[in-house]
Short mmCIF file of C-alpha atoms and ligand atoms in Angstrom, two decimals:
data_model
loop_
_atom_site.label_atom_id
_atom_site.label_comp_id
_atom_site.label_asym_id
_atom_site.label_seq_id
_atom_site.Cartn_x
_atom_site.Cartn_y
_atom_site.Cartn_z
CA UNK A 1 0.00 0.00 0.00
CA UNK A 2 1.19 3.42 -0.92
CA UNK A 3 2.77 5.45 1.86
CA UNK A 4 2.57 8.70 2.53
CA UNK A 5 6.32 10.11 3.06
CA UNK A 6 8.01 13.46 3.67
CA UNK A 7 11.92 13.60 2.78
CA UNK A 8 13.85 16.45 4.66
CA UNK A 9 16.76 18.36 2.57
CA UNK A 10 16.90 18.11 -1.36
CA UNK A 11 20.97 17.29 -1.40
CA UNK A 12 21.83 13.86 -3.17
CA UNK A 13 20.12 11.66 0.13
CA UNK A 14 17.10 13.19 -0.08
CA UNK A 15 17.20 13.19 -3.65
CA UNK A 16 18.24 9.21 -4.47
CA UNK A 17 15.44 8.29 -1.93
CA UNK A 18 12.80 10.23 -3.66
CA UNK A 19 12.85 9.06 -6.93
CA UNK A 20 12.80 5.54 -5.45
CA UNK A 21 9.77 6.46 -3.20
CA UNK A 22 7.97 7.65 -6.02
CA UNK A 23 9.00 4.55 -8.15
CA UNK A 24 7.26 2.58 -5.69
CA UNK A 25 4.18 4.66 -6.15
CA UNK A 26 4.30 6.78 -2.60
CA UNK A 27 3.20 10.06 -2.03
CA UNK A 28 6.48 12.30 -1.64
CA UNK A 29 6.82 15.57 -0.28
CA UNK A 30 10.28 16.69 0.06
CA UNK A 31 11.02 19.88 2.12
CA UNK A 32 14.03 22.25 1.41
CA UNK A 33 15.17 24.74 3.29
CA UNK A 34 17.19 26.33 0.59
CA UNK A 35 15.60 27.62 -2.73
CA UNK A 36 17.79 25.26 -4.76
CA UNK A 37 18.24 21.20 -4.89
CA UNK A 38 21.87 20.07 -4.60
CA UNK A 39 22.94 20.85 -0.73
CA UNK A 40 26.75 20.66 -0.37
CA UNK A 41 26.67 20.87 -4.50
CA UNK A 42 25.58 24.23 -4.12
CA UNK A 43 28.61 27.03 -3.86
CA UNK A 44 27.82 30.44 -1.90
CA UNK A 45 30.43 33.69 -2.00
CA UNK A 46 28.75 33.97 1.52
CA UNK A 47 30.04 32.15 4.43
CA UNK A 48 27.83 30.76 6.98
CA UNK A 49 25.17 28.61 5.01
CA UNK A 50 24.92 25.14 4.65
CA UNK A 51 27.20 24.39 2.10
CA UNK A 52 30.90 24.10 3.23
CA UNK A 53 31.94 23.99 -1.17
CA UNK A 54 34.61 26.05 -2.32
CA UNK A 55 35.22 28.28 -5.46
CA UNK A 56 37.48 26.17 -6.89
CA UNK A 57 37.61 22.34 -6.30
CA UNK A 58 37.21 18.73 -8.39
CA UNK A 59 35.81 16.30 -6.63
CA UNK A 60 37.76 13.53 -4.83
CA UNK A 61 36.11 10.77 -6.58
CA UNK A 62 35.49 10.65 -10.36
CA UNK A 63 32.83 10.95 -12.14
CA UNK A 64 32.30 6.53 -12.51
CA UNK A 65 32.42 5.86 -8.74
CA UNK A 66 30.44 8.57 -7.70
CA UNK A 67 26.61 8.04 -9.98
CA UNK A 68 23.60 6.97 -9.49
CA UNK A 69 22.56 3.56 -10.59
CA UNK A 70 20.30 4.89 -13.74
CA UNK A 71 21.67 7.98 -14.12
CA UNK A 72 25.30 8.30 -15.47
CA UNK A 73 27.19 11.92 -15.67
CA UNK A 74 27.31 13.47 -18.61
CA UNK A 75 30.28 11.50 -21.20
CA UNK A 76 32.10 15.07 -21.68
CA UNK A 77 32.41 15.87 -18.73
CA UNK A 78 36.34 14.73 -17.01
CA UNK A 79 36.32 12.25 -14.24
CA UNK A 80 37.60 14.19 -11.52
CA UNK A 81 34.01 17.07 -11.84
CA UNK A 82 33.41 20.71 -10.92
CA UNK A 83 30.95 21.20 -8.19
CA UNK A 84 28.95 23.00 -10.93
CA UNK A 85 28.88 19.65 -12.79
CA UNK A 86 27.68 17.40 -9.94
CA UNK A 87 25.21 20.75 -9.25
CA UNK A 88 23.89 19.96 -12.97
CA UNK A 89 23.40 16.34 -12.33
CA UNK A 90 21.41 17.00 -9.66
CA UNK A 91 19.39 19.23 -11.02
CA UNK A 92 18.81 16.96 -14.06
CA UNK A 93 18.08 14.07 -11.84
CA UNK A 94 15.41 15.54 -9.71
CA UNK A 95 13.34 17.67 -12.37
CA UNK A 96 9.94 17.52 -11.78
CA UNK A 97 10.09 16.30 -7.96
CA UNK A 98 7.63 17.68 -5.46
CA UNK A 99 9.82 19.85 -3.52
CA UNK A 100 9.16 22.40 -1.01
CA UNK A 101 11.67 25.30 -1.68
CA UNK A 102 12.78 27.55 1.24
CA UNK A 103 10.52 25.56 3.92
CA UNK A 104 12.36 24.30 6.54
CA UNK A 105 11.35 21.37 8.67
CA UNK A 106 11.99 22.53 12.42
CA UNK A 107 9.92 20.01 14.49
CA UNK A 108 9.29 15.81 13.70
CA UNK A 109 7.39 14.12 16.75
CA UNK A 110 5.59 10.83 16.54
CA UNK A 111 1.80 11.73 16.72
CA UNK A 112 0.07 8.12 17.24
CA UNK A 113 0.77 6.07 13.88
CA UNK A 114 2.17 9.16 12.18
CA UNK A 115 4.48 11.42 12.33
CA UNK A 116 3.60 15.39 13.33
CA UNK A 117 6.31 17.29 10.82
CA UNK A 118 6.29 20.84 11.63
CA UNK A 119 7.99 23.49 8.83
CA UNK A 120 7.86 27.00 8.58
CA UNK A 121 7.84 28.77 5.37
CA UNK A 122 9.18 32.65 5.66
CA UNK A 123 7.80 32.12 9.34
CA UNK A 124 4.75 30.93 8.71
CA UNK A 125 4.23 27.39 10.45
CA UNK A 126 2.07 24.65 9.03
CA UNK A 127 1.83 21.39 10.24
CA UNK A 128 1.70 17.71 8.29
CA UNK A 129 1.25 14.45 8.88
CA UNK A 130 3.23 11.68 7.12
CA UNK A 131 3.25 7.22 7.53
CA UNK A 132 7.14 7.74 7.03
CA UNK A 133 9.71 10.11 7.71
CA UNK A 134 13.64 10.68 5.77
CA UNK A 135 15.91 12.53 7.38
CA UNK A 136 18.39 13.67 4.74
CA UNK A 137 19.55 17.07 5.68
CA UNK A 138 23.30 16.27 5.58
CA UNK A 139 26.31 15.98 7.58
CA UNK A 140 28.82 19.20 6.55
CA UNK A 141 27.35 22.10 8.03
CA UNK A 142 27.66 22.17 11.90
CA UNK A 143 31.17 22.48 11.97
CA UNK A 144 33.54 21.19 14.59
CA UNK A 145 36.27 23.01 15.85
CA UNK A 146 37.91 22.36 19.53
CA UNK A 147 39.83 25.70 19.35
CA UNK A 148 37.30 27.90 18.94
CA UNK A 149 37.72 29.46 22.16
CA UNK A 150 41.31 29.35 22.31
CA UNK A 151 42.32 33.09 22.48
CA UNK A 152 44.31 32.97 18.98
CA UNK A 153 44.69 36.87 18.63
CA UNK A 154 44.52 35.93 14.78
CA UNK A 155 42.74 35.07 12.41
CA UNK A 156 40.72 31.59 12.72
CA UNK A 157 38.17 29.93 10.53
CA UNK A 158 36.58 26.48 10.02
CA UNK A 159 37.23 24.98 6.29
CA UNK A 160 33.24 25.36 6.57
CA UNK A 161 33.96 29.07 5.43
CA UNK A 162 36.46 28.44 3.32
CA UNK A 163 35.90 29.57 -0.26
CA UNK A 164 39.24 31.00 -2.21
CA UNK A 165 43.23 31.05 -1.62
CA UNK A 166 43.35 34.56 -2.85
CA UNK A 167 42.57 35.81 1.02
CA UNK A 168 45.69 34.14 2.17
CA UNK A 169 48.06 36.22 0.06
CA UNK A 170 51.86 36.74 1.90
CA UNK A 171 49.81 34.84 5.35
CA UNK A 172 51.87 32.85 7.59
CA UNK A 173 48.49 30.16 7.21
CA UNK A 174 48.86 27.24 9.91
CA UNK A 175 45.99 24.30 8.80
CA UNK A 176 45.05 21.61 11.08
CA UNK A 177 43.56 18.74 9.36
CA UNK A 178 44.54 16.56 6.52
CA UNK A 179 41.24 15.12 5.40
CA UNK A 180 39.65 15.65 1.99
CA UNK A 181 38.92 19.64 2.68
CA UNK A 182 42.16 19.65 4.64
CA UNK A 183 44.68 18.65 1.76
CA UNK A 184 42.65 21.06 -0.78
CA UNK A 185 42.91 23.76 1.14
CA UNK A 186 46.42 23.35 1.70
CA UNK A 187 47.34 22.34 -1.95
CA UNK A 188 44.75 26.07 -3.04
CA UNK A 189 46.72 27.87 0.27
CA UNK A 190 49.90 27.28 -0.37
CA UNK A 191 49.76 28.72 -3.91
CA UNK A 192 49.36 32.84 -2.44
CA UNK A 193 50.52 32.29 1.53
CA UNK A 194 54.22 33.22 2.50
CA UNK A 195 53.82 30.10 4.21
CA UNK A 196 51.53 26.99 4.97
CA UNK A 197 52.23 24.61 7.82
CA UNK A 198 49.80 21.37 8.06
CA UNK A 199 49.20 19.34 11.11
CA UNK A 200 47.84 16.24 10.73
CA UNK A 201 48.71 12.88 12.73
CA UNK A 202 46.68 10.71 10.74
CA UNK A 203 47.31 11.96 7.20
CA UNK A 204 50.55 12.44 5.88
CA UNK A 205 52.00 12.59 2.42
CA UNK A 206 55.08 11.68 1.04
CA UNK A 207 55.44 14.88 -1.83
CA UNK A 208 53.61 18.44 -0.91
CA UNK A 209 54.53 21.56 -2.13
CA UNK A 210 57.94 23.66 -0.91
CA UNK A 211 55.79 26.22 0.55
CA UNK A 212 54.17 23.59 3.43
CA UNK A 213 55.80 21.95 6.33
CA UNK A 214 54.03 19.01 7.51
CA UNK A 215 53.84 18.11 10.68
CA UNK A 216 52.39 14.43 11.76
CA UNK A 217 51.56 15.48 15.12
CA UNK A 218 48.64 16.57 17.17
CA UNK A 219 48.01 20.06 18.53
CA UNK A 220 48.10 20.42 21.73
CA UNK A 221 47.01 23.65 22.38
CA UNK A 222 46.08 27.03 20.71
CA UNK A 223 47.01 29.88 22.44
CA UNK A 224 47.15 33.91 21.26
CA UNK A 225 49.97 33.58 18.66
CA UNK A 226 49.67 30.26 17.30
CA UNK A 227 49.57 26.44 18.01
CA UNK A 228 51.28 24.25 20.07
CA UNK A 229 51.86 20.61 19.09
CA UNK A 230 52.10 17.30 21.43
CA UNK A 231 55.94 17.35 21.26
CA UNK A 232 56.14 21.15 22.53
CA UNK A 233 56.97 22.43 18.85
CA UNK A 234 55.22 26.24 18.66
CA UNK A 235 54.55 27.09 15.21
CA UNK A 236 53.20 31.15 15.37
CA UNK A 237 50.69 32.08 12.56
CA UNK A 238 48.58 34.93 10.97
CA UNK A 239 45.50 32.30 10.44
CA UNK A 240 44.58 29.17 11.62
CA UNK A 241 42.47 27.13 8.96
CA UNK A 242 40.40 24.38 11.15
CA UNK A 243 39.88 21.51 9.53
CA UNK A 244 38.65 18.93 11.83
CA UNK A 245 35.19 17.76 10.63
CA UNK A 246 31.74 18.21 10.94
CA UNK A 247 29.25 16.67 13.91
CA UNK A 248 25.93 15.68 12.98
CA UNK A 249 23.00 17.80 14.25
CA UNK A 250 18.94 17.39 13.92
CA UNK A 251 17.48 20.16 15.19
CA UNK A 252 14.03 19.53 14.21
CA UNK A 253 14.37 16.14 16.42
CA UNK A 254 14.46 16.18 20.73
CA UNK A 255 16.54 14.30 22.52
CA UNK A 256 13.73 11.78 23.58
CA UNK A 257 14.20 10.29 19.48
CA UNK A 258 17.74 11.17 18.89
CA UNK A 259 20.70 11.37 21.10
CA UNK A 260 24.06 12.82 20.05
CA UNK A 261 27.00 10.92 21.51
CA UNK A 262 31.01 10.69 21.73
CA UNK A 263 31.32 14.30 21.09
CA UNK A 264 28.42 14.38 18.55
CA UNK A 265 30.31 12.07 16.30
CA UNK A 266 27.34 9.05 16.55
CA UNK A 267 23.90 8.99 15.84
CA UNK A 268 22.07 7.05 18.35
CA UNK A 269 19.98 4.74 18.43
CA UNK A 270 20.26 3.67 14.62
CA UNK A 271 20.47 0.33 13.05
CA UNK A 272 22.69 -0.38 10.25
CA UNK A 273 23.17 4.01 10.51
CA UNK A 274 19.57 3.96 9.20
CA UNK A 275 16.46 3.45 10.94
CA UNK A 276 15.90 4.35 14.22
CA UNK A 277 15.44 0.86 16.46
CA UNK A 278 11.72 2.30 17.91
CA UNK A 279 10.48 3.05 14.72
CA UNK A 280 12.66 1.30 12.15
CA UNK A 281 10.04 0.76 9.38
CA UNK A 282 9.15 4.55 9.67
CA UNK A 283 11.77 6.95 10.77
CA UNK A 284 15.01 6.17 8.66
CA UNK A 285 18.23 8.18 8.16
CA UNK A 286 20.18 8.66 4.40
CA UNK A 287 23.19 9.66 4.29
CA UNK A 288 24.79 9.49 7.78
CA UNK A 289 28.11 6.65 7.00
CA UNK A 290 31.74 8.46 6.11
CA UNK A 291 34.40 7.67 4.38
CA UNK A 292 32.15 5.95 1.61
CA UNK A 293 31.60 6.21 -2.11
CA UNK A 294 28.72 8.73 -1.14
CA UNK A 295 25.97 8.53 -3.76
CA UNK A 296 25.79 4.95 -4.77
CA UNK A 297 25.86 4.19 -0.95
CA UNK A 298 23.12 6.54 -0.44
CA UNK A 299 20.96 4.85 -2.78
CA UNK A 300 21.63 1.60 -1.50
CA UNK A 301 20.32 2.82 2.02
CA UNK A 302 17.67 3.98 0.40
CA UNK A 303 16.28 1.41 -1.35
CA UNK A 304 16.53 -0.98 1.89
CA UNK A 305 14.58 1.48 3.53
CA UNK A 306 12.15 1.78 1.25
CA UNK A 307 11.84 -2.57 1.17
CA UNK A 308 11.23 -2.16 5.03
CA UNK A 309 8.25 0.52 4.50
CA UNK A 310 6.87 -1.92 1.55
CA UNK A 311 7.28 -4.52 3.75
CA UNK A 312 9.24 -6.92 1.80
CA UNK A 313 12.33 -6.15 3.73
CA UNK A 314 13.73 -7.85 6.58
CA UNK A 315 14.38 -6.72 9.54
CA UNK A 316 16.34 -8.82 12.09
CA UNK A 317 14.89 -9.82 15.36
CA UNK A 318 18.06 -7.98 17.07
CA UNK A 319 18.34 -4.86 15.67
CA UNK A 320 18.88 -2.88 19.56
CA UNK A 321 21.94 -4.66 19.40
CA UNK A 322 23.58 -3.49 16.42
CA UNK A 323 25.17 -0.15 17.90
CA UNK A 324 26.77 -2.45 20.94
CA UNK A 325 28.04 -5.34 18.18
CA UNK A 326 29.98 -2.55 16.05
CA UNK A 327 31.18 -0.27 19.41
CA UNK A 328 32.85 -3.41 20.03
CA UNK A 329 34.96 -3.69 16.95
CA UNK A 330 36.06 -0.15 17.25
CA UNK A 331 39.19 1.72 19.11
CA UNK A 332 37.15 4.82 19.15
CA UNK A 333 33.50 5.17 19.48
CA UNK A 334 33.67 8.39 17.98
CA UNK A 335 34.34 6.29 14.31
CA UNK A 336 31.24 5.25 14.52
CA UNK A 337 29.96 5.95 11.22
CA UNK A 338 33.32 5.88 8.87
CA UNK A 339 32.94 2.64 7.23
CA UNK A 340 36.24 2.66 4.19
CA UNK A 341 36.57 -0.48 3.82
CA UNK A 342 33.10 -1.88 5.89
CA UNK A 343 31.16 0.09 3.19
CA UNK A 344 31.16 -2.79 0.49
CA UNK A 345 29.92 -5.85 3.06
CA UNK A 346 27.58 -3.19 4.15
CA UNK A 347 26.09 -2.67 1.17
CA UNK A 348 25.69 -6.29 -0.12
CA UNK A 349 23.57 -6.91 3.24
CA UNK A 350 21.47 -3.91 2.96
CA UNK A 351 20.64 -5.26 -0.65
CA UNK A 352 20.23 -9.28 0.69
CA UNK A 353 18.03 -7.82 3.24
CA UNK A 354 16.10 -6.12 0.96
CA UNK A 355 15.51 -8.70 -1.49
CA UNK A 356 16.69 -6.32 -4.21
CA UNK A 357 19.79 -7.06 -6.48
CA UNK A 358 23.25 -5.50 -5.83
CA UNK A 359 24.70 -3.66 -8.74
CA UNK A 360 27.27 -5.30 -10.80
CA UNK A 361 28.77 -2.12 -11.19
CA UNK A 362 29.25 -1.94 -7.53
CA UNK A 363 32.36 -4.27 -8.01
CA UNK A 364 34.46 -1.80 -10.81
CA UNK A 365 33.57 1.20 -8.13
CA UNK A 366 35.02 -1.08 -5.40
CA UNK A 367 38.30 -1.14 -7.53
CA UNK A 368 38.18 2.12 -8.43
CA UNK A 369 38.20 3.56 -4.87
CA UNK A 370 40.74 1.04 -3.67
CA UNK A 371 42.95 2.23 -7.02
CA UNK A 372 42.68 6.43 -6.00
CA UNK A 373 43.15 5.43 -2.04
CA UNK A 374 46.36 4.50 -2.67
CA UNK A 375 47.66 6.92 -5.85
CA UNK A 376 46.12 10.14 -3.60
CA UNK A 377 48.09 9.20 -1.36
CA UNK A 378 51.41 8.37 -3.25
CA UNK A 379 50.63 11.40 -5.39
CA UNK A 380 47.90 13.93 -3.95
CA UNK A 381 49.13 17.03 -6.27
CA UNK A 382 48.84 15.25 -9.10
CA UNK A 383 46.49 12.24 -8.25
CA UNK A 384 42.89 14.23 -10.27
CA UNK A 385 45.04 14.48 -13.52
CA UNK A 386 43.94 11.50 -15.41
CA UNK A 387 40.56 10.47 -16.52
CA UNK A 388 39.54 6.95 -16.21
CA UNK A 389 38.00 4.31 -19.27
CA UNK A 390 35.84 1.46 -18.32
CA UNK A 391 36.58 -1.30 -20.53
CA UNK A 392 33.43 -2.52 -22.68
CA UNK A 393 31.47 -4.75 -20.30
CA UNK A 394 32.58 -1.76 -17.29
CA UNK A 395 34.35 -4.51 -15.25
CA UNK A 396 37.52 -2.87 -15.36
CA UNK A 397 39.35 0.53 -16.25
CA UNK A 398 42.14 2.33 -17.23
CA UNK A 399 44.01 5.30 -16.33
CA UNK A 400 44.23 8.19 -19.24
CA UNK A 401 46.70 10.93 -18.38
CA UNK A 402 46.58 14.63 -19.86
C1 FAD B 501 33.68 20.54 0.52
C2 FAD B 501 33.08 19.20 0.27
C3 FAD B 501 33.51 18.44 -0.81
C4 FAD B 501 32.94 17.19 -1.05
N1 FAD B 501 33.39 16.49 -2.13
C5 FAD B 501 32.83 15.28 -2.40
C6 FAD B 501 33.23 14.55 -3.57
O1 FAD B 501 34.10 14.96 -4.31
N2 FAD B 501 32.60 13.39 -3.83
C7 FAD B 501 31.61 12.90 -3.02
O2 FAD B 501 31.06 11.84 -3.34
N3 FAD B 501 31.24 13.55 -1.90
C8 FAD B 501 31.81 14.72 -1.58
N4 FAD B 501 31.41 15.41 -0.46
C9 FAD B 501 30.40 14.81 0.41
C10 FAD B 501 29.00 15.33 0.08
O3 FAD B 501 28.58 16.02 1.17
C11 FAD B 501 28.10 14.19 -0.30
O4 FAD B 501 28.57 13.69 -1.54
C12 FAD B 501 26.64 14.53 -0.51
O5 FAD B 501 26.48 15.61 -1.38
C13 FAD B 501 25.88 14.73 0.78
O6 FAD B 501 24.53 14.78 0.45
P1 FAD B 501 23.40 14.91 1.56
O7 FAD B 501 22.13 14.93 0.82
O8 FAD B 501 23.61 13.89 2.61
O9 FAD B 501 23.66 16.30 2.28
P2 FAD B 501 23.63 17.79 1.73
O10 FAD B 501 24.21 17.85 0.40
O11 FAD B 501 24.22 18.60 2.81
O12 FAD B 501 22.07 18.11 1.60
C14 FAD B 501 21.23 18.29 2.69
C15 FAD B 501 20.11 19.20 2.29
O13 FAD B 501 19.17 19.29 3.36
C16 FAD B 501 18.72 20.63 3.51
N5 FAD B 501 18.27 20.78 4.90
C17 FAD B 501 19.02 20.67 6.03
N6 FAD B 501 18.24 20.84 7.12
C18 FAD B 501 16.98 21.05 6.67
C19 FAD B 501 15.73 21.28 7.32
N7 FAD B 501 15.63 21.31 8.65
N8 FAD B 501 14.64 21.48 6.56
C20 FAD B 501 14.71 21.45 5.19
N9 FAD B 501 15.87 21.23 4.54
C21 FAD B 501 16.99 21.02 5.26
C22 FAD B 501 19.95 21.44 3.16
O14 FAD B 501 19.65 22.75 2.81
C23 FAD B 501 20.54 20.62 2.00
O15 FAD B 501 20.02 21.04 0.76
C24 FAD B 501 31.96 16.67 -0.19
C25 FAD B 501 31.56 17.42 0.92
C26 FAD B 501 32.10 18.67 1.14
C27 FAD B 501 31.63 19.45 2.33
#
């Protein structure tokens, strides 16, 4: 029986799960707080919105690993994309949905068998009922930063706000965090600062420009002129560039549904990072796993979730115990969501689960993320320099410099 569903945020989760909802013949309603689809695709000059995209930046996966099941990216466009690009195919991909533009969901409370969803629209509240609720309104915009209180007499800012090296000209720039954002930043910085040094324990790389110092430490402290690392090594700068991560916020759920823990870094309580273990064929979660191939993922999530709410799913008798089974295989609880290499077993038992098929394709992304793991970081200047060529039958690829 058709449901009647309401999808909050019109990035690529919300997206992905409504045009399978409406494949399945539900009634969709997706709310946006934004006036445009595309979430993080979307770049602002402005600092301070929801999107954490900068001016100028390709995208760390290419164009093959990083589609939708039906809906490949355009064949001129190079592998490694423009956020304008991935903006497009978004765009293209949700024409015609029923979205809500600048309405923002700010309350979702269970209301006997439905759920109460509460927006406002240029202040003006109205309220809606729905069988099934998505959250889907991203991970990148609440941005995390243990310094922010530090006294740093300087300038400091969260890669959140980052949008162009020119700002950085002759800067002595210190940048702590080598993740995706971190390593751009640096690579962008380091062309117009006097001087770039990058802190990162966990992320180092073997060939970086002459104009950064890495440092594989922690910091220690900030204090008015600069940073202080574990081993006692004070590095003075003119900015600080913060780029630590994001924690996950709902602020249109209470704490009686959703509880934040290990520093806001795990969603809780969730089963398989999905639906909620009180109301798992109803209240479900797209989006939420790290260190994944992002959109495929996302669909895969979503069609499972969507087999629960048709009721051909399965749902395991033991799903309260998922969140203690995983804790257990973890040194830090605040990992909870970065799968890497759990992302591929995770998939395949979403899709048994859900008695839908995997994607054959699934397998060539598998090898293509394993291939760019390792060249980004033997080479992460250069590594966004090729384009890749499935063979005929898309099992395999090749690399094509230019
Ligand atoms: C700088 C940067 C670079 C990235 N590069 C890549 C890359 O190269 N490849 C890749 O695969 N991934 C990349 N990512 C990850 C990227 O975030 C995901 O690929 C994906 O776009 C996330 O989609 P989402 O729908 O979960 O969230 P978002 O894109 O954040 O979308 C969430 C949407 O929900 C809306 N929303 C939020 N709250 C509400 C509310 N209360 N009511 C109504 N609407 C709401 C927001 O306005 C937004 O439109 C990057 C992320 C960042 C920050």
């Amino acid at each position: 029986m058709p449901s009647k569903i309401c999808i909050i945020g019109a990035g690529a989760a919300g997206l992905v799960t409504a045009r399978h909802a409406i494949k399945d013949g539900h009634q969709v309603e997706i709310f946006e707080q934004t006036d445009k689809v595309g979430g993080t695709w979307v770049y602002s000059e402005e600092t301070g919105c929801h999107s954490s995209m900068y001016k100028i930046m390709k995208t760390n996966l290419p164009k093959e690993a990083m589609l939708f099941q039906d809906e490949p990216f355009r064949d001129d466009l190079p592998s490694y994309m423009s956020h304008e690009d991935v903006l497009e195919y978004l765009e293209d991909y949700s024409k015609d949905f029923p979205i809500f533009f600048n309405t923002t969901v700010i309350d979702v409370k269970k209301d006997s068998e439905q759920w109460k969803v509460t927006t406002s629209t240029n202040s003006n509240l109205s309220v809606h009922f729905y069988d099934v609720v998505f959250a889907c309104n991203g991970h990148f915009f609440e941005p995390l930063n243990p310094y922010k209180d530090s006294g740093f007499v300087g300038e400091m800012l969260h890669s959140h706000d980052y949008r162009r090296a020119e700002h950085f000209e002759g800067k002595k720039v210190v940048i702590v965090g080598a993740g995706p954002s971190g390593i751009d930043i640096t690579l962008q910085v380091a062309l117009t600062a006097r001087h770039v040094t990058l802190i990162s324990k966990k992320a180092t790389y073997p060939v970086l420009p002459k104009t950064v110092l890495q440092i594989a430490s922690h910091v220690k402290s900030v204090y008015g002129l600069g940073v202080i690392t574990d081993e006692g090594e004070n590095i003075a700068a003119d900015i600080i560039i913060v780029c630590t991560g994001y924690v996950f916020k709902f602020p249109f759920l209470d704490s009686s549904l959703i509880q934040l823990k290990h520093n806001d870094l795990m969603v809780s309580p969730l089963y398989q990072h999905l639906c909620h273990v009180d109301f798992p064929k109803s209240l479900f979660f797209i989006g939420l796993p790290l260190g994944t191939i992002t959109f495929p993922l996302f669909e895969v999530q979503a069609k499972y979730a969507l087999s629960l709410v048709s009721g051909k799913g399965k749902l395991p008798g033991d799903i309260q115990n998922f969140e203690e089974r995983r804790l257990k295989t973890l040194e830090n609880p605040a990992a909870f969501h970065i799968m890497v290499e759990d992302q591929w077993d995770y998939m395949k038992e979403l899709a048994a689960m859900g008695g839908f098929e995997e994607w054959n394709f699934m397998e060539t992304i598998r090898k293509i993320y394993c291939y760019i793991m390792i060249e980004r970081k033997k080479n992460v200047i250069g590594y966004k320099m090729v384009n890749f060529e499935l063979n005929e039958d898309k099992t395999d690829f090749k690399i094509v410099k230019f």
